[in-house]
Amino acid sequence: MDPNRRKRNEMAAQRVIKGLESRNMEGYYAESKEEALKKALELIPEGSSVGWGGSMSIKEMGLLDAVCSGNYTVYNRDICKTPEEKRKTQLQIFDSDYFLCSTNAITEDGVLVNVDGTANRVACISWGPANVVMIVGMNKLVKSVEDAISRARHEAAPINAQRFGLDTPCSKTGVCANCKSPDTVCCQVLVTRYSKEKGRIKVILVNDEMGF
């Protein structure tokens, strides 16, 4: 990465971290995916129960492989064979020690914005798991909540709809149609502006492009 862009990202990340701290959340900055992985594992004590939402960022950095092969109680919804088994696992995740995810967007002053389909991810971010660890590439940094919602709806949602092979207008055109399709991934919008429980949400900002 260009040294000037790296310096810019580091300075921007420090502003975001201050914003997160003012909102009762914790923020960290990692120069690389490897550094972010090391920090995430430092935050998750061995023996903890761990689950996750549908995040590409935590896969890209190797965090899922690390917890699945480590000394943790893992609730893995990805290996469930039936809807009933998946629901049971998702309820276990809701009561886990650590929930792993990313965010669709984060503002410069530390507000998190997420748009979800089934809402299991936004539910766990809001309440349930004792801790939430977010891995967030600096490509998801935006100016305002309005910009964050726009990014989630117009960039992340079409890519995710295409990734999952969903029958939505955006999966065919790449453009949000504000649809009410049965397959829509834009059912719930969560704006996290403050954490009632201090330090429950921990955000690791990564000096890289990660996720969508």
XYZ file of N, CA and C in Angstrom:
636
model
N 0.842 -1.202 0.000
C 0.000 0.000 0.000
C 0.870 1.242 0.000
N 0.399 2.264 -0.724
C 1.107 3.529 -0.778
C 1.298 4.093 0.632
N 2.523 4.553 0.976
C 2.787 5.057 2.333
C 1.856 6.194 2.743
N 1.491 7.052 1.788
C 0.595 8.168 2.120
C -0.800 7.678 2.466
N -1.274 6.674 1.730
C -2.584 6.113 2.037
C -2.550 5.390 3.381
N -1.448 4.695 3.666
C -1.313 4.009 4.942
C -1.368 5.014 6.094
N -0.662 6.129 5.930
C -0.657 7.152 6.975
C -2.043 7.754 7.138
N -2.723 8.000 6.015
C -4.071 8.545 6.064
C -5.000 7.594 6.800
N -4.903 6.295 6.487
C -5.763 5.309 7.139
C -5.507 5.244 8.638
N -4.253 5.318 9.007
C -3.911 5.263 10.432
C -4.495 6.468 11.173
N -4.372 7.639 10.572
C -4.905 8.848 11.215
C -6.427 8.799 11.289
N -7.052 8.319 10.200
C -8.515 8.211 10.197
C -8.978 7.201 11.238
N -8.243 6.100 11.357
C -8.602 5.062 12.321
C -8.554 5.592 13.747
N -7.591 6.430 14.039
C -7.493 6.977 15.391
C -8.705 7.860 15.710
N -9.210 8.576 14.714
C -10.423 9.378 14.936
C -11.620 8.458 15.196
N -11.694 7.376 14.425
C -12.799 6.431 14.613
C -12.723 5.803 16.006
N -11.522 5.420 16.426
C -11.342 4.793 17.739
C -11.794 5.734 18.856
N -11.462 7.012 18.742
C -11.925 7.984 19.737
C -13.453 8.064 19.730
N -14.037 8.019 18.535
C -15.487 8.032 18.438
C -16.111 6.808 19.073
N -15.525 5.647 18.830
C -16.019 4.413 19.435
C -15.945 4.482 20.959
N -14.826 4.968 21.468
C -14.653 5.065 22.923
C -15.684 6.006 23.537
N -16.042 7.067 22.821
C -17.047 7.995 23.334
C -18.436 7.367 23.328
N -18.571 6.253 22.621
C -19.846 5.540 22.510
C -19.836 4.228 23.309
N -18.906 4.112 24.253
C -18.831 2.956 25.144
C -18.372 1.681 24.439
N -17.715 1.830 23.283
C -17.176 0.687 22.555
C -15.653 0.774 22.519
N -15.019 -0.353 22.246
C -13.562 -0.388 22.159
C -13.130 -0.397 20.699
N -12.020 0.271 20.409
C -11.497 0.290 19.052
C -10.015 -0.023 19.025
N -9.593 -0.736 17.986
C -8.191 -1.108 17.805
C -7.845 -0.923 16.322
N -6.566 -0.747 16.036
C -6.125 -0.588 14.652
C -5.040 -1.601 14.347
N -5.178 -2.280 13.224
C -4.194 -3.276 12.797
C -3.677 -2.908 11.410
N -2.376 -3.003 11.222
C -1.767 -2.662 9.939
C -2.007 -3.723 8.873
N -2.361 -4.933 9.290
C -2.515 -6.029 8.335
C -3.553 -7.020 8.847
N -3.973 -7.931 7.963
C -4.902 -8.981 8.365
C -4.263 -9.879 9.422
N -2.963 -10.120 9.274
C -2.257 -10.970 10.235
C -2.237 -10.337 11.624
N -2.000 -9.042 11.653
C -2.000 -8.323 12.928
C -3.405 -8.294 13.532
N -4.403 -8.151 12.669
C -5.799 -8.147 13.136
C -6.180 -9.506 13.712
N -5.731 -10.573 13.072
C -6.008 -11.928 13.573
C -5.394 -12.123 14.950
N -4.170 -11.684 15.105
C -3.488 -11.809 16.404
C -4.249 -11.045 17.486
N -4.713 -9.840 17.156
C -5.436 -9.037 18.133
C -6.768 -9.678 18.486
N -7.466 -10.192 17.486
C -8.766 -10.823 17.739
C -8.613 -12.006 18.684
N -7.596 -12.825 18.467
C -7.391 -13.995 19.311
C -6.967 -13.593 20.725
N -6.307 -12.442 20.860
C -5.979 -11.922 22.192
C -7.244 -11.535 22.954
N -8.259 -11.101 22.222
C -9.500 -10.644 22.847
C -10.438 -11.793 23.225
N -10.188 -12.986 22.662
C -11.089 -14.126 22.876
C -10.361 -15.179 23.717
N -10.639 -15.270 24.999
C -9.947 -16.249 25.845
C -10.249 -17.686 25.408
N -9.256 -18.542 25.510
C -9.476 -19.956 25.224
C -10.547 -20.501 26.166
N -11.342 -21.421 25.645
C -12.443 -21.976 26.418
C -13.758 -21.247 26.216
N -13.708 -20.080 25.540
C -14.931 -19.315 25.298
C -15.804 -20.009 24.260
N -17.106 -19.749 24.328
C -18.008 -20.188 23.267
C -18.061 -19.093 22.208
N -18.003 -19.518 20.943
C -17.848 -18.565 19.838
C -18.815 -18.907 18.707
N -19.448 -17.891 18.158
C -20.276 -18.037 16.966
C -20.061 -16.847 16.059
N -20.696 -16.854 14.889
C -20.480 -15.761 13.952
C -21.665 -15.595 13.018
N -21.679 -14.434 12.350
C -22.660 -14.167 11.310
C -22.019 -14.393 9.946
N -22.737 -14.006 8.898
C -22.228 -14.252 7.549
C -21.259 -13.186 7.103
N -20.044 -13.219 7.603
C -19.049 -12.194 7.314
C -17.905 -12.746 6.466
N -17.630 -12.073 5.345
C -16.471 -12.450 4.537
C -15.173 -12.004 5.190
N -15.222 -10.893 5.931
C -14.005 -10.337 6.535
C -13.359 -11.313 7.504
N -14.170 -11.962 8.355
C -13.584 -12.874 9.341
C -13.069 -14.154 8.674
N -13.606 -14.474 7.492
C -13.067 -15.610 6.742
C -11.758 -15.237 6.068
N -11.734 -14.054 5.444
C -10.559 -13.609 4.704
C -9.312 -13.554 5.576
N -9.463 -13.163 6.830
C -8.299 -12.994 7.701
C -7.905 -14.281 8.411
N -8.696 -15.354 8.246
C -8.358 -16.628 8.863
C -8.879 -16.811 10.267
N -9.765 -15.916 10.726
C -10.261 -15.999 12.101
C -11.159 -17.223 12.299
N -11.989 -17.545 11.315
C -12.851 -18.716 11.457
C -12.031 -19.996 11.556
N -11.026 -20.124 10.707
C -10.159 -21.310 10.770
C -9.477 -21.406 12.127
N -9.059 -20.252 12.659
C -8.341 -20.236 13.938
C -9.224 -20.693 15.090
N -10.462 -20.207 15.146
C -11.325 -20.606 16.267
C -11.811 -22.050 16.103
N -12.031 -22.466 14.852
C -12.505 -23.837 14.625
C -11.440 -24.866 14.973
N -10.178 -24.495 14.852
C -9.091 -25.412 15.171
C -8.505 -25.163 16.555
N -9.029 -24.170 17.263
C -8.490 -23.809 18.569
C -9.271 -24.402 19.719
N -8.933 -23.964 20.920
C -9.550 -24.469 22.141
C -10.760 -23.620 22.512
N -11.820 -23.758 21.706
C -13.043 -22.994 21.914
C -14.251 -23.909 21.724
N -15.372 -23.521 22.318
C -16.641 -24.161 22.004
C -17.233 -23.402 20.825
N -17.296 -24.060 19.679
C -17.675 -23.379 18.442
C -19.095 -23.753 18.038
N -19.910 -22.731 17.784
C -21.254 -22.930 17.249
C -21.208 -22.536 15.765
N -21.144 -23.549 14.916
C -20.907 -23.325 13.490
C -22.189 -23.556 12.694
N -22.862 -22.491 12.354
C -24.112 -22.605 11.610
C -23.877 -23.067 10.174
N -22.634 -22.901 9.687
C -22.328 -23.222 8.292
C -22.344 -24.716 8.001
N -22.284 -25.545 9.044
C -22.254 -26.992 8.804
C -23.595 -27.650 9.141
N -24.595 -26.847 9.469
C -25.919 -27.398 9.796
C -26.569 -27.985 8.547
N -27.250 -29.106 8.718
C -27.822 -29.829 7.574
C -29.314 -29.575 7.394
N -29.994 -29.093 8.408
C -31.433 -28.846 8.306
C -31.757 -27.470 8.860
N -32.897 -26.905 8.452
C -33.311 -25.610 9.021
C -33.471 -25.666 10.534
N -33.942 -26.788 11.050
C -34.130 -26.939 12.498
C -32.784 -26.916 13.229
N -31.808 -27.609 12.659
C -30.472 -27.627 13.262
C -29.839 -26.236 13.205
N -30.045 -25.542 12.092
C -29.491 -24.200 11.949
C -30.097 -23.243 12.960
N -31.418 -23.333 13.160
C -32.077 -22.457 14.135
C -31.553 -22.730 15.540
N -31.396 -24.009 15.891
C -30.880 -24.355 17.210
C -29.482 -23.773 17.410
N -28.648 -23.880 16.375
C -27.284 -23.351 16.466
C -27.290 -21.831 16.576
N -28.163 -21.180 15.817
C -28.234 -19.722 15.883
C -28.687 -19.239 17.262
N -29.549 -19.991 17.917
C -29.955 -19.633 19.275
C -28.808 -19.840 20.262
N -27.973 -20.859 20.021
C -26.777 -21.047 20.852
C -25.805 -19.883 20.638
N -25.672 -19.452 19.403
C -24.812 -18.306 19.099
C -25.301 -17.064 19.832
N -26.620 -16.896 19.892
C -27.209 -15.724 20.545
C -26.836 -15.658 22.026
N -26.515 -16.805 22.616
C -26.153 -16.854 24.029
C -24.664 -17.155 24.223
N -23.854 -16.934 23.186
C -22.434 -17.278 23.252
C -21.628 -16.206 23.982
N -20.379 -16.555 24.263
C -19.466 -15.597 24.905
C -18.984 -14.538 23.918
N -18.725 -14.975 22.677
C -18.177 -14.068 21.664
C -18.878 -14.271 20.328
N -19.336 -13.176 19.748
C -19.931 -13.184 18.419
C -18.987 -12.458 17.474
N -18.633 -13.105 16.370
C -17.697 -12.549 15.398
C -18.452 -12.054 14.186
N -18.100 -10.872 13.706
C -18.790 -10.327 12.539
C -17.985 -9.157 11.989
N -18.559 -8.512 10.979
C -18.039 -7.240 10.512
C -19.174 -6.239 10.603
N -19.063 -5.143 9.919
C -20.143 -4.166 9.831
C -20.239 -3.734 8.389
N -21.433 -3.369 7.952
C -21.583 -2.917 6.572
C -20.913 -1.572 6.347
N -20.890 -0.757 7.390
C -20.245 0.555 7.291
C -20.010 1.102 8.689
N -19.016 1.991 8.782
C -18.731 2.675 10.048
C -18.418 4.129 9.734
N -18.982 5.027 10.547
C -18.761 6.448 10.299
C -17.471 6.920 10.957
N -17.029 8.087 10.553
C -15.787 8.637 11.083
C -15.860 8.891 12.583
N -17.065 9.045 13.113
C -17.198 9.264 14.555
C -17.698 8.024 15.292
N -17.588 6.850 14.653
C -17.777 5.600 15.377
C -19.169 5.007 15.423
N -20.066 5.414 14.530
C -21.390 4.811 14.470
C -21.350 3.610 13.512
N -21.945 2.488 13.930
C -21.979 1.276 13.126
C -23.337 1.147 12.450
N -23.345 0.795 11.172
C -24.598 0.612 10.441
C -24.589 -0.752 9.761
N -25.675 -1.502 9.984
C -25.799 -2.833 9.396
C -27.199 -3.056 8.846
N -27.266 -3.647 7.663
C -28.525 -4.020 7.031
C -28.540 -5.529 6.911
N -29.653 -6.162 7.292
C -29.671 -7.621 7.392
C -30.956 -8.196 6.818
N -30.881 -9.463 6.413
C -32.036 -10.165 5.884
C -32.788 -10.906 6.962
N -32.235 -12.024 7.435
C -32.902 -12.801 8.486
C -32.784 -12.135 9.848
N -31.844 -11.225 9.993
C -31.671 -10.403 11.198
C -30.969 -11.107 12.341
N -30.472 -12.335 12.139
C -29.721 -12.984 13.215
C -28.454 -12.197 13.549
N -27.831 -11.595 12.532
C -26.595 -10.838 12.755
C -26.871 -9.562 13.524
N -27.856 -8.776 13.086
C -28.125 -7.520 13.791
C -28.687 -7.775 15.184
N -29.379 -8.908 15.352
C -29.878 -9.249 16.688
C -28.718 -9.474 17.642
N -27.695 -10.198 17.178
C -26.537 -10.495 18.038
C -25.695 -9.255 18.297
N -25.642 -8.350 17.334
C -24.927 -7.099 17.565
C -25.649 -6.275 18.628
N -26.975 -6.261 18.562
C -27.777 -5.453 19.488
C -27.732 -5.981 20.914
N -27.901 -7.314 21.040
C -28.021 -7.903 22.374
C -27.881 -9.409 22.249
N -27.492 -10.069 23.329
C -27.395 -11.531 23.321
C -26.003 -11.987 23.709
N -25.106 -12.165 22.745
C -23.744 -12.593 23.079
C -23.086 -11.621 24.063
N -22.274 -12.176 24.947
C -21.638 -11.329 25.963
C -20.681 -10.315 25.346
N -20.049 -10.697 24.238
C -19.087 -9.828 23.562
C -19.287 -9.915 22.054
N -19.025 -8.810 21.371
C -19.049 -8.764 19.912
C -17.684 -8.287 19.435
N -17.031 -9.084 18.580
C -15.753 -8.690 17.995
C -15.970 -8.465 16.507
N -15.752 -7.223 16.065
C -15.946 -6.856 14.662
C -14.605 -6.649 13.967
N -14.491 -7.205 12.774
C -13.318 -6.993 11.932
C -13.751 -6.089 10.785
N -13.151 -4.912 10.684
C -13.649 -3.903 9.749
C -12.509 -3.332 8.906
N -12.563 -3.605 7.602
C -11.591 -3.005 6.695
C -11.829 -1.510 6.559
N -10.768 -0.755 6.304
C -10.893 0.695 6.187
C -11.688 1.109 4.950
N -11.957 0.172 4.050
C -12.819 0.467 2.902
C -14.272 0.724 3.313
N -14.623 0.382 4.546
C -16.003 0.566 5.013
C -16.214 1.868 5.772
N -15.194 2.712 5.807
C -15.282 3.985 6.513
C -16.004 5.030 5.654
N -17.018 5.672 6.241
C -17.781 6.704 5.536
C -17.940 7.927 6.439
N -18.496 8.980 5.862
C -18.592 10.242 6.584
C -19.740 10.264 7.587
N -20.926 9.827 7.153
C -22.130 10.028 7.963
C -22.974 8.763 8.019
N -23.981 8.770 8.894
C -24.917 7.647 8.976
C -25.657 7.474 7.655
N -26.016 8.579 7.024
C -26.699 8.510 5.724
C -25.802 7.829 4.693
N -24.520 8.176 4.694
C -23.566 7.543 3.781
C -23.432 6.054 4.105
N -23.484 5.730 5.390
C -23.334 4.338 5.817
C -24.514 3.494 5.343
N -25.724 4.027 5.503
C -26.902 3.302 5.031
C -26.854 3.137 3.520
N -26.425 4.181 2.825
C -26.308 4.105 1.369
C -25.297 3.046 0.957
N -24.171 2.983 1.661
C -23.165 1.974 1.334
C -23.725 0.564 1.547
N -24.424 0.383 2.651
C -24.981 -0.937 2.957
C -26.011 -1.356 1.916
N -26.876 -0.420 1.522
C -27.964 -0.747 0.597
C -27.486 -0.866 -0.841
N -26.587 0.040 -1.257
C -26.242 0.153 -2.678
C -24.953 -0.560 -3.064
N -24.117 -0.899 -2.088
C -22.875 -1.613 -2.402
C -22.863 -3.015 -1.806
N -23.013 -3.114 -0.498
C -22.916 -4.420 0.155
C -24.074 -5.340 -0.217
N -25.295 -4.813 -0.204
C -26.473 -5.651 -0.443
C -26.475 -6.309 -1.823
N -26.236 -5.568 -2.917
C -26.215 -6.232 -4.224
C -25.141 -7.317 -4.338
N -23.968 -7.059 -3.765
C -22.900 -8.053 -3.824
C -23.292 -9.304 -3.050
N -23.868 -9.121 -1.863
C -24.285 -10.272 -1.064
C -25.429 -11.031 -1.727
N -26.355 -10.320 -2.350
C -27.455 -10.985 -3.053
C -26.919 -11.832 -4.207
N -25.926 -11.314 -4.912
C -25.300 -12.068 -5.995
C -24.507 -13.253 -5.443
N -23.827 -13.020 -4.325
C -22.998 -14.070 -3.717
C -23.838 -15.260 -3.285
N -25.039 -15.004 -2.782
C -25.902 -16.077 -2.307
C -26.891 -16.565 -3.373
N -26.810 -15.987 -4.571
C -27.691 -16.419 -5.644
C -29.154 -16.117 -5.385
N -29.437 -14.969 -4.781
C -30.807 -14.620 -4.413
C -31.558 -13.986 -5.587
N -32.853 -14.149 -5.571
C -33.701 -13.630 -6.638
C -34.206 -12.242 -6.250
N -33.335 -11.260 -6.388
C -33.682 -9.868 -6.098
C -33.315 -9.013 -7.308
N -33.945 -7.853 -7.464
C -33.561 -6.969 -8.567
C -32.078 -6.612 -8.542
N -31.533 -6.372 -7.344
C -30.131 -5.943 -7.268
C -29.157 -7.048 -7.660
N -29.569 -8.312 -7.500
C -28.684 -9.407 -7.903
C -28.571 -9.490 -9.420
N -29.563 -8.923 -10.111
C -29.564 -8.949 -11.580
C -28.978 -7.680 -12.185
N -29.156 -6.555 -11.482
C -28.720 -5.277 -12.045
C -27.528 -4.661 -11.317
N -27.286 -5.126 -10.067
C -26.232 -4.531 -9.256
C -26.647 -3.222 -8.612
N -27.923 -2.857 -8.758
C -28.429 -1.584 -8.245
C -29.609 -1.834 -7.321
N -29.610 -1.192 -6.163
C -30.719 -1.323 -5.219
C -31.999 -0.755 -5.822
N -33.083 -1.543 -5.734
C -34.385 -1.107 -6.241
C -35.363 -0.849 -5.099
N -34.851 -0.830 -3.858
C -35.716 -0.658 -2.690
C -36.870 -1.665 -2.733
N -36.523 -2.907 -3.041
C -37.528 -3.927 -3.339
C -38.160 -4.517 -2.078
N -39.261 -5.231 -2.311
C -39.901 -6.034 -1.269
C -39.916 -7.495 -1.711
N -38.864 -7.891 -2.393
C -38.735 -9.270 -2.846
C -38.661 -10.209 -1.648
N -39.227 -11.416 -1.742
C -39.100 -12.393 -0.648
C -37.648 -12.710 -0.305
N -36.744 -12.518 -1.259
C -35.330 -12.803 -1.028
C -34.536 -11.588 -0.559
N -35.187 -10.451 -0.350
C -34.438 -9.241 -0.015
C -33.526 -9.437 1.190
N -32.345 -8.850 1.129
C -31.409 -8.893 2.260
C -31.472 -7.591 3.056
N -32.432 -6.735 2.719
C -32.566 -5.437 3.385
C -33.850 -5.379 4.220
N -33.992 -6.322 5.125
C -35.195 -6.376 5.968
C -35.066 -5.505 7.208
N -33.885 -5.485 7.787
C -33.664 -4.782 9.049
C -32.471 -3.844 8.901
N -32.600 -2.644 9.420
C -31.501 -1.674 9.437
C -31.169 -1.365 10.892
N -29.925 -1.614 11.275
C -29.485 -1.362 12.650
C -28.438 -0.258 12.664
N -28.696 0.786 13.424
C -27.743 1.869 13.650
C -27.297 1.786 15.101
N -26.036 1.464 15.309
C -25.490 1.335 16.665
C -24.698 2.596 16.986
N -25.307 3.494 17.728
C -24.676 4.777 18.054
C -24.085 4.801 19.456
N -24.441 3.795 20.271
C -23.930 3.733 21.640
C -24.117 2.317 22.165
N -23.188 1.849 22.977
C -23.310 0.539 23.605
C -23.671 0.734 25.067
N -24.828 0.238 25.459
C -25.262 0.387 26.853
C -24.277 -0.305 27.800
N -23.703 -1.434 27.338
C -22.737 -2.174 28.149
C -21.324 -1.816 27.693
N -20.583 -1.180 28.552
C -19.258 -0.679 28.196
C -18.320 -1.797 27.739
N -17.717 -1.608 26.585
C -16.707 -2.542 26.098
C -17.245 -3.823 25.498
N -18.555 -3.987 25.453
C -19.117 -5.222 24.883
C -18.758 -5.358 23.410
N -18.839 -4.255 22.664
C -18.510 -4.269 21.241
C -17.075 -3.813 21.059
N -16.279 -4.661 20.398
C -14.873 -4.381 20.166
C -14.623 -4.389 18.653
N -14.138 -3.276 18.133
C -13.971 -3.110 16.697
C -12.481 -3.070 16.354
N -12.058 -3.990 15.497
C -10.675 -3.997 15.013
C -10.680 -3.449 13.590
N -10.152 -2.250 13.426
C -10.031 -1.629 12.106
C -8.757 -2.150 11.438
N -8.871 -2.526 10.181
C -7.750 -3.150 9.478
C -7.363 -2.293 8.282
N -6.076 -2.029 8.142
C -5.543 -1.211 7.055
C -5.531 -2.018 5.749
N -6.735 -2.387 5.303
C -6.849 -3.214 4.111
C -8.307 -3.148 3.638
N -8.535 -3.569 2.404
C -9.909 -3.717 1.920
C -10.395 -5.104 2.277
N -11.462 -5.175 3.044
C -11.986 -6.461 3.488
C -13.497 -6.470 3.378
N -14.038 -7.615 2.936
C -15.488 -7.756 2.866
C -16.107 -6.839 1.841
N -17.415 -6.636 1.970
C -18.173 -5.870 0.980
C -18.848 -4.661 1.624
